[in-house]
Tab-separated table of C-alpha atoms in Angstrom:
chain	number	residue	atom	x	y	z
A	1	UNK	CA	-22.757	-32.310	-23.478
A	2	UNK	CA	-22.325	-28.684	-22.645
A	3	UNK	CA	-23.469	-26.053	-25.091
A	4	UNK	CA	-21.991	-23.314	-22.945
A	5	UNK	CA	-20.279	-20.678	-25.100
A	6	UNK	CA	-16.541	-20.134	-24.555
A	7	UNK	CA	-17.003	-16.654	-23.127
A	8	UNK	CA	-19.696	-17.566	-20.617
A	9	UNK	CA	-18.985	-18.193	-16.955
A	10	UNK	CA	-17.961	-21.760	-16.172
A	11	UNK	CA	-18.298	-23.200	-12.646
A	12	UNK	CA	-19.061	-19.866	-11.057
A	13	UNK	CA	-18.267	-16.227	-11.620
A	14	UNK	CA	-18.727	-14.059	-14.670
A	15	UNK	CA	-17.944	-14.061	-18.374
A	16	UNK	CA	-14.588	-12.741	-19.625
A	17	UNK	CA	-16.369	-9.622	-20.898
A	18	UNK	CA	-17.809	-9.098	-17.416
A	19	UNK	CA	-14.333	-9.252	-15.870
A	20	UNK	CA	-13.027	-6.742	-18.426
A	21	UNK	CA	-15.885	-4.369	-17.498
A	22	UNK	CA	-14.972	-4.696	-13.813
A	23	UNK	CA	-11.317	-3.962	-14.654
A	24	UNK	CA	-12.337	-0.847	-16.607
A	25	UNK	CA	-14.407	0.398	-13.662
A	26	UNK	CA	-11.429	-0.238	-11.346
A	27	UNK	CA	-9.119	1.649	-13.727
A	28	UNK	CA	-11.567	4.582	-13.826
A	29	UNK	CA	-11.757	4.692	-10.019
A	30	UNK	CA	-7.933	4.604	-9.840
A	31	UNK	CA	-7.774	7.565	-12.254
A	32	UNK	CA	-10.258	9.416	-10.042
A	33	UNK	CA	-8.152	8.586	-6.965
A	34	UNK	CA	-5.023	9.959	-8.626
A	35	UNK	CA	-6.924	13.120	-9.639
A	36	UNK	CA	-7.431	13.928	-5.925
A	37	UNK	CA	-3.680	14.522	-5.763
A	38	UNK	CA	-3.896	17.295	-8.369
A	39	UNK	CA	-7.401	18.716	-7.856
A	40	UNK	CA	-8.511	20.247	-4.566
A	41	UNK	CA	-11.502	18.257	-3.298
A	42	UNK	CA	-11.730	20.332	-0.112
A	43	UNK	CA	-13.434	18.571	2.800
A	44	UNK	CA	-14.418	15.721	0.466
A	45	UNK	CA	-10.770	14.753	-0.085
A	46	UNK	CA	-10.423	12.176	2.702
A	47	UNK	CA	-13.943	10.653	2.582
A	48	UNK	CA	-13.870	10.319	-1.213
A	49	UNK	CA	-10.458	8.597	-1.136
A	50	UNK	CA	-11.589	6.192	1.587
A	51	UNK	CA	-14.829	5.361	-0.238
A	52	UNK	CA	-12.996	4.745	-3.524
A	53	UNK	CA	-10.448	2.531	-1.748
A	54	UNK	CA	-13.188	0.447	-0.117
A	55	UNK	CA	-15.151	0.159	-3.403
A	56	UNK	CA	-12.050	-1.065	-5.259
A	57	UNK	CA	-11.200	-3.494	-2.450
A	58	UNK	CA	-14.716	-4.972	-2.344
A	59	UNK	CA	-14.937	-5.212	-6.147
A	60	UNK	CA	-11.684	-7.178	-6.434
A	61	UNK	CA	-12.610	-9.471	-3.526
A	62	UNK	CA	-16.196	-10.018	-4.705
A	63	UNK	CA	-15.660	-10.457	-8.447
A	64	UNK	CA	-12.023	-11.327	-9.168
A	65	UNK	CA	-11.690	-13.513	-6.052
A	66	UNK	CA	-15.219	-14.908	-6.585
A	67	UNK	CA	-16.372	-14.359	-2.992
A	68	UNK	CA	-19.711	-13.068	-4.307
A	69	UNK	CA	-20.323	-16.377	-6.072
A	70	UNK	CA	-18.526	-18.782	-3.728
A	71	UNK	CA	-19.502	-20.383	-0.420
A	72	UNK	CA	-20.275	-18.006	2.452
A	73	UNK	CA	-17.759	-19.931	4.572
A	74	UNK	CA	-14.907	-18.468	2.496
A	75	UNK	CA	-16.355	-14.976	3.014
A	76	UNK	CA	-16.599	-15.668	6.752
A	77	UNK	CA	-12.950	-16.802	6.962
A	78	UNK	CA	-11.621	-13.808	5.058
A	79	UNK	CA	-13.811	-11.062	6.495
A	80	UNK	CA	-13.262	-12.413	10.029
A	81	UNK	CA	-9.494	-12.004	9.559
A	82	UNK	CA	-9.994	-8.582	8.010
A	83	UNK	CA	-12.430	-7.460	10.720
A	84	UNK	CA	-10.107	-8.699	13.463
A	85	UNK	CA	-7.177	-6.839	11.883
A	86	UNK	CA	-9.222	-3.627	11.590
A	87	UNK	CA	-10.435	-3.867	15.195
A	88	UNK	CA	-7.014	-4.652	16.696
A	89	UNK	CA	-5.143	-1.949	14.784
A	90	UNK	CA	-7.785	0.765	15.175
A	91	UNK	CA	-7.624	0.123	18.938
A	92	UNK	CA	-3.807	0.185	18.763
A	93	UNK	CA	-3.822	3.485	16.836
A	94	UNK	CA	-6.381	4.950	19.250
A	95	UNK	CA	-4.127	3.943	22.161
A	96	UNK	CA	-1.372	6.078	20.638
A	97	UNK	CA	-3.882	8.957	20.175
A	98	UNK	CA	-3.497	8.742	16.399
A	99	UNK	CA	-7.035	9.924	15.662
A	100	UNK	CA	-6.826	12.874	18.070
A	101	UNK	CA	-3.637	14.168	16.458
B	1	UNK	CA	-15.598	-51.823	-4.588
B	2	UNK	CA	-16.325	-50.189	-7.914
B	3	UNK	CA	-18.237	-47.531	-6.029
B	4	UNK	CA	-15.178	-46.838	-3.838
B	5	UNK	CA	-12.952	-46.559	-6.891
B	6	UNK	CA	-15.380	-44.121	-8.501
B	7	UNK	CA	-15.451	-42.053	-5.328
B	8	UNK	CA	-11.635	-41.959	-5.225
B	9	UNK	CA	-11.461	-40.886	-8.874
B	10	UNK	CA	-13.986	-38.152	-8.188
B	11	UNK	CA	-11.954	-36.919	-5.208
B	12	UNK	CA	-8.795	-36.886	-7.328
B	13	UNK	CA	-10.570	-34.863	-10.011
B	14	UNK	CA	-11.949	-32.247	-7.662
B	15	UNK	CA	-9.361	-32.167	-4.859
B	16	UNK	CA	-9.859	-33.252	-1.275
B	17	UNK	CA	-13.057	-31.951	0.228
B	18	UNK	CA	-13.970	-31.280	3.826
B	19	UNK	CA	-17.177	-32.314	5.596
B	20	UNK	CA	-18.627	-28.993	4.414
B	21	UNK	CA	-18.345	-30.191	0.808
B	22	UNK	CA	-15.809	-27.455	0.143
B	23	UNK	CA	-12.251	-27.900	-1.024
B	24	UNK	CA	-9.774	-28.114	1.855
B	25	UNK	CA	-7.199	-26.325	-0.283
B	26	UNK	CA	-9.482	-23.345	-0.838
B	27	UNK	CA	-10.482	-23.251	2.817
B	28	UNK	CA	-6.794	-23.228	3.797
B	29	UNK	CA	-5.993	-20.480	1.285
B	30	UNK	CA	-8.811	-18.228	2.526
B	31	UNK	CA	-7.744	-18.854	6.133
B	32	UNK	CA	-4.161	-17.950	5.173
B	33	UNK	CA	-5.321	-14.764	3.423
B	34	UNK	CA	-7.403	-13.823	6.483
B	35	UNK	CA	-4.275	-14.178	8.631
B	36	UNK	CA	-2.267	-12.122	6.137
B	37	UNK	CA	-4.689	-9.240	6.814
B	38	UNK	CA	-3.302	-9.176	10.348
B	39	UNK	CA	0.306	-9.051	9.087
B	40	UNK	CA	-0.310	-6.157	6.695
B	41	UNK	CA	-2.646	-4.460	9.179
B	42	UNK	CA	0.253	-4.343	11.650
B	43	UNK	CA	2.671	-2.953	9.064
B	44	UNK	CA	0.189	-0.335	7.796
B	45	UNK	CA	-0.755	0.890	11.277
B	46	UNK	CA	2.945	1.087	12.243
B	47	UNK	CA	3.539	3.264	9.178
B	48	UNK	CA	0.535	5.447	10.039
B	49	UNK	CA	1.980	6.035	13.519
B	50	UNK	CA	5.492	6.859	12.323
B	51	UNK	CA	4.937	8.621	8.998
B	52	UNK	CA	5.454	12.036	10.600
B	53	UNK	CA	8.678	11.021	12.391
B	54	UNK	CA	11.137	12.018	9.673
B	55	UNK	CA	13.986	13.273	11.942
B	56	UNK	CA	16.637	14.756	9.589
B	57	UNK	CA	15.582	12.704	6.580
B	58	UNK	CA	13.313	13.689	3.711
B	59	UNK	CA	9.575	14.119	4.248
B	60	UNK	CA	7.142	11.755	2.417
B	61	UNK	CA	5.771	14.587	0.265
B	62	UNK	CA	9.330	15.480	-0.829
B	63	UNK	CA	10.175	12.067	-2.228
B	64	UNK	CA	6.948	10.359	-3.368
B	65	UNK	CA	6.559	10.290	-7.136
B	66	UNK	CA	2.773	9.986	-7.497
B	67	UNK	CA	2.638	9.751	-11.342
B	68	UNK	CA	5.172	6.900	-11.283
B	69	UNK	CA	3.435	5.035	-8.434
B	70	UNK	CA	0.056	5.538	-10.153
B	71	UNK	CA	1.358	3.754	-13.251
B	72	UNK	CA	2.718	0.928	-11.033
B	73	UNK	CA	-0.689	0.655	-9.332
B	74	UNK	CA	-2.418	0.496	-12.694
B	75	UNK	CA	-0.036	-2.264	-13.841
B	76	UNK	CA	-0.770	-4.351	-10.729
B	77	UNK	CA	-4.514	-3.732	-11.080
B	78	UNK	CA	-4.464	-4.947	-14.689
B	79	UNK	CA	-2.505	-8.030	-13.623
B	80	UNK	CA	-5.566	-8.981	-11.566
B	81	UNK	CA	-7.615	-8.928	-14.767
B	82	UNK	CA	-5.136	-11.148	-16.622
B	83	UNK	CA	-5.052	-13.489	-13.598
B	84	UNK	CA	-8.823	-13.913	-13.542
B	85	UNK	CA	-8.725	-14.560	-17.310
B	86	UNK	CA	-6.142	-17.309	-16.631
B	87	UNK	CA	-8.533	-18.847	-14.092
B	88	UNK	CA	-11.485	-18.848	-16.516
B	89	UNK	CA	-9.246	-20.352	-19.230
B	90	UNK	CA	-8.183	-23.099	-16.804
B	91	UNK	CA	-11.853	-23.779	-15.987
B	92	UNK	CA	-12.425	-24.277	-19.737
B	93	UNK	CA	-9.404	-26.653	-19.847
B	94	UNK	CA	-7.710	-24.339	-22.340
B	95	UNK	CA	-4.051	-24.872	-21.377
B	96	UNK	CA	-2.628	-22.589	-24.067
B	97	UNK	CA	-4.693	-19.578	-23.011
B	98	UNK	CA	-4.119	-20.371	-19.333
B	99	UNK	CA	-0.350	-20.282	-19.880
B	100	UNK	CA	-0.639	-17.140	-22.006
B	101	UNK	CA	-2.547	-15.220	-19.305
B	102	UNK	CA	-0.277	-16.579	-16.561
B	103	UNK	CA	2.737	-15.319	-18.553
B	104	UNK	CA	1.176	-11.857	-18.986
B	105	UNK	CA	0.330	-11.752	-15.269
B	106	UNK	CA	3.895	-12.728	-14.314
B	107	UNK	CA	5.297	-10.057	-16.654
B	108	UNK	CA	3.024	-7.375	-15.170
B	109	UNK	CA	4.006	-8.508	-11.664
B	110	UNK	CA	7.709	-8.388	-12.580
B	111	UNK	CA	7.174	-4.880	-14.023
B	112	UNK	CA	5.636	-3.796	-10.719
B	113	UNK	CA	8.539	-5.256	-8.721
B	114	UNK	CA	11.022	-3.602	-11.125
B	115	UNK	CA	9.249	-0.292	-10.549
B	116	UNK	CA	9.515	-0.767	-6.805
B	117	UNK	CA	13.248	-1.501	-7.037
B	118	UNK	CA	13.655	1.686	-9.114
B	119	UNK	CA	11.617	3.657	-6.549
B	120	UNK	CA	13.664	2.322	-3.605
B	121	UNK	CA	16.928	3.121	-5.420
B	122	UNK	CA	15.764	6.680	-6.155
B	123	UNK	CA	14.657	7.214	-2.541
B	124	UNK	CA	18.001	5.920	-1.255
B	125	UNK	CA	19.892	8.330	-3.531
B	126	UNK	CA	17.731	11.153	-2.196
B	127	UNK	CA	18.861	10.330	1.338
B	128	UNK	CA	16.142	7.982	2.578
B	129	UNK	CA	17.968	4.942	3.950
B	130	UNK	CA	16.288	2.163	5.935
B	131	UNK	CA	17.564	3.568	9.246
B	132	UNK	CA	17.291	7.275	8.381
B	133	UNK	CA	14.095	7.759	10.381
B	134	UNK	CA	11.131	5.932	11.859
B	135	UNK	CA	9.210	6.961	8.751
B	136	UNK	CA	11.776	5.390	6.406
B	137	UNK	CA	12.002	2.153	8.432
B	138	UNK	CA	8.216	1.701	8.524
B	139	UNK	CA	7.869	2.683	4.848
B	140	UNK	CA	10.529	0.254	3.596
B	141	UNK	CA	9.213	-2.528	5.875
B	142	UNK	CA	5.649	-2.166	4.609
B	143	UNK	CA	6.319	-1.716	0.891
B	144	UNK	CA	9.241	-4.170	1.021
B	145	UNK	CA	7.049	-6.894	2.553
B	146	UNK	CA	4.473	-6.237	-0.147
B	147	UNK	CA	7.179	-6.404	-2.837
B	148	UNK	CA	8.354	-9.761	-1.453
B	149	UNK	CA	4.752	-11.020	-1.638
B	150	UNK	CA	4.501	-9.932	-5.294
B	151	UNK	CA	7.860	-11.608	-6.042
B	152	UNK	CA	6.653	-14.848	-4.408
B	153	UNK	CA	3.477	-14.524	-6.503
B	154	UNK	CA	5.537	-14.239	-9.702
B	155	UNK	CA	7.469	-17.388	-8.706
B	156	UNK	CA	4.149	-19.164	-8.018
B	157	UNK	CA	2.834	-18.109	-11.460
B	158	UNK	CA	5.961	-19.341	-13.247
B	159	UNK	CA	5.902	-22.620	-11.272
B	160	UNK	CA	2.222	-23.135	-12.127
B	161	UNK	CA	2.986	-22.596	-15.821
B	162	UNK	CA	5.801	-25.124	-15.569
B	163	UNK	CA	3.699	-27.843	-13.961
B	164	UNK	CA	0.835	-27.251	-16.412
B	165	UNK	CA	3.227	-27.583	-19.380
B	166	UNK	CA	4.708	-30.799	-17.943
B	167	UNK	CA	1.209	-32.044	-17.076
B	168	UNK	CA	2.328	-32.661	-13.481
B	169	UNK	CA	-0.881	-31.508	-11.797
B	170	UNK	CA	-2.726	-34.309	-10.066
B	171	UNK	CA	-6.337	-33.472	-9.308
B	172	UNK	CA	-8.226	-30.377	-10.300
B	173	UNK	CA	-6.044	-28.187	-12.532
B	174	UNK	CA	-8.381	-25.196	-12.507
B	175	UNK	CA	-8.420	-25.190	-8.708
B	176	UNK	CA	-4.621	-24.966	-8.607
B	177	UNK	CA	-4.724	-21.925	-10.909
B	178	UNK	CA	-7.577	-20.455	-8.843
B	179	UNK	CA	-5.565	-20.825	-5.596
B	180	UNK	CA	-2.579	-19.020	-7.139
B	181	UNK	CA	-5.079	-16.425	-8.389
B	182	UNK	CA	-6.483	-15.876	-4.889
B	183	UNK	CA	-2.988	-15.153	-3.592
B	184	UNK	CA	-2.314	-12.817	-6.527
B	185	UNK	CA	-5.547	-10.859	-6.053
B	186	UNK	CA	-4.733	-10.552	-2.366
B	187	UNK	CA	-1.432	-8.763	-3.075
B	188	UNK	CA	-3.441	-6.491	-5.386
B	189	UNK	CA	-5.995	-5.552	-2.704
B	190	UNK	CA	-3.186	-4.903	-0.221
B	191	UNK	CA	-1.665	-2.500	-2.749
B	192	UNK	CA	-5.053	-0.788	-3.217
B	193	UNK	CA	-4.947	0.042	0.509
B	194	UNK	CA	-1.240	0.976	0.518
B	195	UNK	CA	-1.592	3.252	-2.513
B	196	UNK	CA	-4.403	5.238	-0.896
B	197	UNK	CA	-3.239	5.384	2.720
B	198	UNK	CA	0.502	5.722	2.155
B	199	UNK	CA	0.896	7.596	-1.136
B	200	UNK	CA	-2.270	9.628	-1.739
B	201	UNK	CA	-3.074	10.787	1.801
B	202	UNK	CA	-0.391	13.269	2.911
B	203	UNK	CA	0.925	13.005	6.466
């Protein structure tokens, strides 16, 4: 018989409170992202936006989608697709001299 | 014989598993999501190439409503929280809470889609038709495809609620909710990328 409390993680993952904390962090990062539209970040504008985007992406995939707690095979399948997409389209954009412009 | 029956019951409870010991359904969903990265990667890179090709139509910075899109992004982000709460409720076999969180998620998703319809209508009135420029075509294709994915997600959420209420799920109920959740979180992460690259970074 399980004595696991209702709010604790079940098969894998985190407690409900943990997920709410993650959501609050994501909301705070989104607010910071939006602030870059109004406040001049100078040369940090682009790098900060890209870092915040990647952090949000990884947090959702790792915690909400459970990749951090699940089998590594799932991570392999997803990140292989993602890596392939990044590689193919960065090469495609480079072919059209996107990064030079 | 009894052992075989027990094994079959176990498989029915936890879904069909591959030789890796993992659920085939989850493997297929992750493979599908990996392939979806290629679809959205193509649409995003096409937009990046054509975002400056506005011809006679309006420029992105003239029509984007960042405060409005920020609220939409926040709504979709919070729907990921309600979705993960639906998954944990399903893992606790709490059907009432599962349906409650699925309903909230579907409502948030429908709000996002409604916001996108409003945004498209406003852009059209401001002179940005689908064929106005290469920018408009690539913009509507990318955000439209994403909107269709969210709409399909809402239908999946409502269908899942329906089959839970009618007790029609054979096998592992929590895994069914988790699979719908994986799809839902995926449309959220795609929007995280779209919001930054398309809306926040000026061309």
